[in-house]
mmCIF file of C-alpha atoms in Angstrom:
data_model
loop_
_atom_site.group_PDB
_atom_site.id
_atom_site.type_symbol
_atom_site.label_atom_id
_atom_site.label_comp_id
_atom_site.label_asym_id
_atom_site.label_seq_id
_atom_site.Cartn_x
_atom_site.Cartn_y
_atom_site.Cartn_z
ATOM 1 C CA ALA A 1 0.000 0.000 0.000
ATOM 2 C CA GLN A 2 1.066 3.535 -0.618
ATOM 3 C CA THR A 3 1.904 5.679 2.383
ATOM 4 C CA VAL A 4 1.620 9.410 2.781
ATOM 5 C CA THR A 5 3.342 11.076 5.719
ATOM 6 C CA GLN A 6 2.664 14.491 7.161
ATOM 7 C CA SER A 7 5.218 14.953 9.894
ATOM 8 C CA GLN A 8 3.813 18.201 11.298
ATOM 9 C CA PRO A 9 0.623 17.555 13.297
ATOM 10 C CA GLU A 10 0.281 21.276 14.054
ATOM 11 C CA MET A 11 1.635 24.473 12.555
ATOM 12 C CA SER A 12 1.001 28.145 13.199
ATOM 13 C CA VAL A 13 1.624 31.279 11.161
ATOM 14 C CA GLN A 14 1.165 34.989 11.662
ATOM 15 C CA GLU A 15 -1.434 36.608 9.482
ATOM 16 C CA ALA A 16 0.124 37.884 6.212
ATOM 17 C CA GLU A 17 3.186 35.643 6.636
ATOM 18 C CA THR A 18 4.169 32.549 4.657
ATOM 19 C CA VAL A 19 3.986 28.982 5.893
ATOM 20 C CA THR A 20 5.044 25.665 4.373
ATOM 21 C CA LEU A 21 3.378 22.357 5.162
ATOM 22 C CA SER A 22 5.350 19.181 4.520
ATOM 23 C CA CYS A 23 4.299 15.925 2.911
ATOM 24 C CA THR A 24 6.297 12.896 1.838
ATOM 25 C CA TYR A 25 5.037 9.767 0.144
ATOM 26 C CA ASP A 26 6.212 6.331 -0.734
ATOM 27 C CA THR A 27 5.685 4.872 -4.187
ATOM 28 C CA SER A 28 7.407 2.816 -6.832
ATOM 29 C CA GLU A 29 5.237 4.334 -9.574
ATOM 30 C CA SER A 30 6.497 6.938 -12.005
ATOM 31 C CA ASP A 31 3.130 8.446 -12.880
ATOM 32 C CA TYR A 32 0.704 9.572 -10.198
ATOM 33 C CA TYR A 33 -1.251 12.491 -8.831
ATOM 34 C CA LEU A 34 -0.722 14.458 -5.648
ATOM 35 C CA PHE A 35 -3.247 16.678 -3.912
ATOM 36 C CA TRP A 36 -3.662 19.040 -1.008
ATOM 37 C CA TYR A 37 -7.095 19.283 0.602
ATOM 38 C CA LYS A 38 -8.263 21.814 3.166
ATOM 39 C CA GLN A 39 -10.775 20.935 5.890
ATOM 40 C CA PRO A 40 -12.014 24.011 7.770
ATOM 41 C CA PRO A 41 -14.122 23.742 10.947
ATOM 42 C CA SER A 42 -17.185 23.193 8.741
ATOM 43 C CA ARG A 43 -15.601 19.776 7.963
ATOM 44 C CA GLN A 44 -16.087 20.203 4.216
ATOM 45 C CA MET A 45 -13.107 18.739 2.330
ATOM 46 C CA ILE A 46 -11.997 21.299 -0.239
ATOM 47 C CA LEU A 47 -9.463 20.695 -2.991
ATOM 48 C CA VAL A 48 -6.656 23.233 -2.737
ATOM 49 C CA ILE A 49 -4.222 22.148 -5.412
ATOM 50 C CA ARG A 50 -3.293 19.219 -7.593
ATOM 51 C CA GLN A 51 -0.009 18.118 -9.158
ATOM 52 C CA GLU A 52 0.562 15.574 -11.896
ATOM 53 C CA ALA A 53 3.864 13.773 -11.383
ATOM 54 C CA TYR A 54 4.779 13.922 -15.065
ATOM 55 C CA LYS A 55 4.678 17.721 -14.983
ATOM 56 C CA GLN A 56 7.932 19.297 -13.890
ATOM 57 C CA GLN A 57 6.362 22.676 -13.260
ATOM 58 C CA ASN A 58 5.072 23.192 -9.740
ATOM 59 C CA ALA A 59 1.329 23.821 -9.486
ATOM 60 C CA THR A 60 0.077 27.200 -8.295
ATOM 61 C CA GLU A 61 -3.368 28.405 -7.299
ATOM 62 C CA ASN A 62 -3.399 32.046 -6.233
ATOM 63 C CA ARG A 63 -1.678 32.188 -2.804
ATOM 64 C CA PHE A 64 -1.131 28.427 -2.726
ATOM 65 C CA SER A 65 1.827 26.776 -4.419
ATOM 66 C CA VAL A 66 3.640 23.485 -4.125
ATOM 67 C CA ASN A 67 7.244 22.420 -4.110
ATOM 68 C CA PHE A 68 7.225 19.039 -5.832
ATOM 69 C CA GLN A 69 10.478 17.132 -5.535
ATOM 70 C CA LYS A 70 9.888 13.856 -7.370
ATOM 71 C CA ALA A 71 13.231 12.227 -6.623
ATOM 72 C CA ALA A 72 12.859 13.008 -2.941
ATOM 73 C CA LYS A 73 9.152 12.027 -2.968
ATOM 74 C CA SER A 74 8.299 15.302 -1.322
ATOM 75 C CA PHE A 75 5.263 17.502 -1.930
ATOM 76 C CA SER A 76 5.088 20.573 0.286
ATOM 77 C CA LEU A 77 2.396 23.251 0.270
ATOM 78 C CA LYS A 78 3.322 26.902 0.591
ATOM 79 C CA ILE A 79 0.674 29.383 1.665
ATOM 80 C CA SER A 80 1.642 32.996 1.044
ATOM 81 C CA ASP A 81 0.074 36.058 2.662
ATOM 82 C CA SER A 82 -1.761 33.846 5.158
ATOM 83 C CA GLN A 83 -5.306 34.844 6.007
ATOM 84 C CA LEU A 84 -7.527 33.983 8.958
ATOM 85 C CA GLY A 85 -9.661 31.901 6.622
ATOM 86 C CA ASP A 86 -6.694 29.645 5.909
ATOM 87 C CA ALA A 87 -6.974 28.165 9.403
ATOM 88 C CA ALA A 88 -7.910 24.537 8.850
ATOM 89 C CA MET A 89 -6.696 20.971 8.757
ATOM 90 C CA TYR A 90 -4.691 20.270 5.607
ATOM 91 C CA PHE A 91 -4.429 16.798 4.123
ATOM 92 C CA CYS A 92 -1.945 15.595 1.551
ATOM 93 C CA ALA A 93 -3.145 12.805 -0.760
ATOM 94 C CA TYR A 94 -1.719 10.489 -3.421
ATOM 95 C CA ARG A 95 -3.329 8.596 -6.267
ATOM 96 C CA ARG A 96 -1.744 6.240 -8.730
ATOM 97 C CA PHE A 97 -2.142 7.330 -12.345
ATOM 98 C CA THR A 98 -4.199 4.255 -13.212
ATOM 99 C CA GLY A 99 -5.705 3.523 -9.826
ATOM 100 C CA ASN A 100 -8.955 4.248 -8.028
ATOM 101 C CA GLN A 101 -7.792 4.561 -4.457
ATOM 102 C CA PHE A 102 -6.606 7.756 -2.848
ATOM 103 C CA TYR A 103 -4.164 7.625 0.068
ATOM 104 C CA PHE A 104 -4.288 10.381 2.650
ATOM 105 C CA GLY A 105 -1.858 11.637 5.231
ATOM 106 C CA THR A 106 -2.934 12.199 8.826
ATOM 107 C CA GLY A 107 -3.226 15.937 8.393
ATOM 108 C CA THR A 108 -1.622 19.150 9.625
ATOM 109 C CA SER A 109 -3.670 21.549 11.714
ATOM 110 C CA LEU A 110 -2.858 25.132 10.726
ATOM 111 C CA THR A 111 -3.547 28.025 13.078
ATOM 112 C CA VAL A 112 -3.402 31.587 11.783
ATOM 113 C CA ILE A 113 -2.522 34.149 14.441
ATOM 114 C CA PRO A 114 -4.018 37.625 13.969
ATOM 115 C CA ASN B 1 -24.244 21.460 -10.539
ATOM 116 C CA ALA B 2 -24.414 20.249 -6.918
ATOM 117 C CA GLY B 3 -21.284 18.063 -6.958
ATOM 118 C CA VAL B 4 -21.543 15.393 -4.249
ATOM 119 C CA THR B 5 -24.555 15.421 -1.958
ATOM 120 C CA GLN B 6 -25.154 13.372 1.182
ATOM 121 C CA THR B 7 -28.183 12.777 3.367
ATOM 122 C CA PRO B 8 -28.769 13.059 6.233
ATOM 123 C CA LYS B 9 -26.451 15.726 7.628
ATOM 124 C CA PHE B 10 -26.826 14.487 11.189
ATOM 125 C CA GLN B 11 -28.292 11.364 12.750
ATOM 126 C CA VAL B 12 -28.610 9.907 16.225
ATOM 127 C CA LEU B 13 -29.085 6.146 16.532
ATOM 128 C CA LYS B 14 -29.460 3.745 19.393
ATOM 129 C CA THR B 15 -27.228 0.696 19.544
ATOM 130 C CA GLY B 16 -28.622 -2.016 17.293
ATOM 131 C CA GLN B 17 -30.624 0.264 15.039
ATOM 132 C CA SER B 18 -30.026 0.299 11.315
ATOM 133 C CA MET B 19 -29.769 3.143 8.852
ATOM 134 C CA THR B 20 -28.672 3.968 5.341
ATOM 135 C CA LEU B 21 -26.557 6.965 4.361
ATOM 136 C CA GLN B 22 -27.314 8.213 0.898
ATOM 137 C CA CYS B 23 -24.864 9.758 -1.546
ATOM 138 C CA ALA B 24 -25.267 11.085 -5.064
ATOM 139 C CA GLN B 25 -22.945 12.808 -7.536
ATOM 140 C CA ASP B 26 -23.689 14.680 -10.719
ATOM 141 C CA MET B 27 -20.170 14.813 -12.165
ATOM 142 C CA ASN B 28 -20.493 11.605 -14.213
ATOM 143 C CA HIS B 29 -17.700 9.978 -12.211
ATOM 144 C CA ASN B 30 -17.165 6.246 -12.364
ATOM 145 C CA SER B 31 -15.602 5.920 -8.913
ATOM 146 C CA MET B 32 -17.303 6.573 -5.592
ATOM 147 C CA TYR B 33 -16.128 6.155 -1.999
ATOM 148 C CA TRP B 34 -17.205 6.072 1.617
ATOM 149 C CA TYR B 35 -14.815 7.261 4.337
ATOM 150 C CA ARG B 36 -15.093 7.741 8.051
ATOM 151 C CA GLN B 37 -13.243 10.372 10.029
ATOM 152 C CA ASP B 38 -12.857 10.107 13.789
ATOM 153 C CA PRO B 39 -11.848 13.028 16.023
ATOM 154 C CA GLY B 40 -8.268 14.101 15.482
ATOM 155 C CA MET B 41 -7.736 11.509 12.807
ATOM 156 C CA GLY B 42 -7.534 11.398 9.091
ATOM 157 C CA LEU B 43 -9.784 9.647 6.634
ATOM 158 C CA ARG B 44 -10.222 5.896 6.621
ATOM 159 C CA LEU B 45 -11.698 4.185 3.587
ATOM 160 C CA ILE B 46 -14.698 1.967 4.308
ATOM 161 C CA TYR B 47 -15.725 0.854 0.810
ATOM 162 C CA TYR B 48 -15.300 2.079 -2.700
ATOM 163 C CA SER B 49 -16.868 1.425 -6.070
ATOM 164 C CA ALA B 50 -14.709 1.690 -9.160
ATOM 165 C CA SER B 51 -17.693 1.562 -11.478
ATOM 166 C CA GLU B 52 -21.393 0.850 -11.530
ATOM 167 C CA GLY B 53 -22.000 -2.702 -10.376
ATOM 168 C CA THR B 54 -18.710 -3.162 -8.513
ATOM 169 C CA THR B 55 -17.752 -2.578 -4.900
ATOM 170 C CA ASP B 56 -14.589 -3.283 -2.935
ATOM 171 C CA LYS B 57 -13.629 -3.248 0.719
ATOM 172 C CA GLY B 58 -11.399 -0.551 2.040
ATOM 173 C CA GLU B 59 -9.463 -0.337 5.278
ATOM 174 C CA VAL B 60 -12.389 -0.581 7.745
ATOM 175 C CA PRO B 61 -15.351 -2.417 6.116
ATOM 176 C CA ASN B 62 -16.585 -4.402 9.125
ATOM 177 C CA GLY B 63 -20.099 -3.483 10.201
ATOM 178 C CA TYR B 64 -20.976 -1.792 6.914
ATOM 179 C CA ASN B 65 -22.524 -2.701 3.585
ATOM 180 C CA VAL B 66 -22.736 -0.665 0.409
ATOM 181 C CA SER B 67 -24.818 -0.541 -2.728
ATOM 182 C CA ARG B 68 -23.891 1.136 -5.974
ATOM 183 C CA LEU B 69 -27.428 1.723 -7.121
ATOM 184 C CA ASN B 70 -26.468 3.323 -10.437
ATOM 185 C CA LYS B 71 -23.682 5.541 -11.691
ATOM 186 C CA ARG B 72 -24.884 8.498 -9.620
ATOM 187 C CA GLU B 73 -25.720 6.881 -6.291
ATOM 188 C CA PHE B 74 -23.704 4.979 -3.692
ATOM 189 C CA SER B 75 -25.277 4.158 -0.335
ATOM 190 C CA LEU B 76 -23.756 2.991 2.943
ATOM 191 C CA ARG B 77 -25.765 0.830 5.316
ATOM 192 C CA LEU B 78 -25.227 0.126 8.984
ATOM 193 C CA GLU B 79 -27.227 -3.013 9.777
ATOM 194 C CA SER B 80 -26.771 -2.933 13.553
ATOM 195 C CA ALA B 81 -25.176 0.274 14.732
ATOM 196 C CA ALA B 82 -22.555 0.208 17.493
ATOM 197 C CA PRO B 83 -21.108 3.095 19.540
ATOM 198 C CA SER B 84 -17.766 2.488 17.791
ATOM 199 C CA GLN B 85 -19.433 3.645 14.580
ATOM 200 C CA THR B 86 -19.935 7.140 15.963
ATOM 201 C CA SER B 87 -18.063 9.217 13.426
ATOM 202 C CA VAL B 88 -18.314 11.655 10.558
ATOM 203 C CA TYR B 89 -18.939 9.908 7.263
ATOM 204 C CA PHE B 90 -17.863 11.337 3.930
ATOM 205 C CA CYS B 91 -18.916 10.253 0.502
ATOM 206 C CA ALA B 92 -16.663 11.142 -2.418
ATOM 207 C CA SER B 93 -16.489 10.625 -6.132
ATOM 208 C CA SER B 94 -13.590 10.875 -8.523
ATOM 209 C CA GLY B 95 -12.328 11.105 -11.995
ATOM 210 C CA GLU B 96 -8.676 12.122 -11.750
ATOM 211 C CA THR B 97 -9.507 14.256 -8.714
ATOM 212 C CA GLN B 98 -11.607 13.297 -5.731
ATOM 213 C CA TYR B 99 -14.496 15.521 -4.624
ATOM 214 C CA PHE B 100 -16.252 15.193 -1.307
ATOM 215 C CA GLY B 101 -19.751 15.581 0.028
ATOM 216 C CA PRO B 102 -20.428 17.734 3.091
ATOM 217 C CA GLY B 103 -20.360 14.796 5.518
ATOM 218 C CA THR B 104 -22.824 13.070 7.829
ATOM 219 C CA ARG B 105 -22.347 13.268 11.568
ATOM 220 C CA LEU B 106 -23.511 10.019 13.150
ATOM 221 C CA LEU B 107 -23.901 9.510 16.875
ATOM 222 C CA VAL B 108 -24.627 6.007 18.154
ATOM 223 C CA LEU B 109 -25.782 5.860 21.761
#
């Protein structure tokens, strides 16, 4: 089975500052997808960003960007200009290119300090 | 375009009662999933369905049954609820990307 590891159970950041959440994964595949999901207190799971492993360019969505290091099997999420609404649990996830199952990390709880 | 919808949003059961959680998606996805999330924990896969007419066990299938009624709908049934099944249940569907419903909070007394 694939494993996804988020080594930071909790993180905090000052409003307007930048924070990076870490994620590593284990796979023998060369093609796959990686995702970051946000779960605010409402519990709704919201897709933040997606990366295809075959793309060398790091994905970016507004203030959210990733640092995808394929050889190191690392997929970190950078949140710039942090806002109070960014406070949430963040989950990293992996999916094989030809598979159906998604594998999730245990999450990182992000607190934004006003 | 509602995405993934789940009913009910909240349910209280007594031990031994049965219930069915309903899920529907309008994104024409082949794959659908049921997860549970316990306090302070991540998601655990209960069952998934790769396509209409097929279902497979996930990590924690005991005590649950599923039905893939058609391409849109995937239900989760608890035949005899136990307090250990108190949790938040998420339905999801996927093409390349997985999308989630709003969740069902279930309390078993």
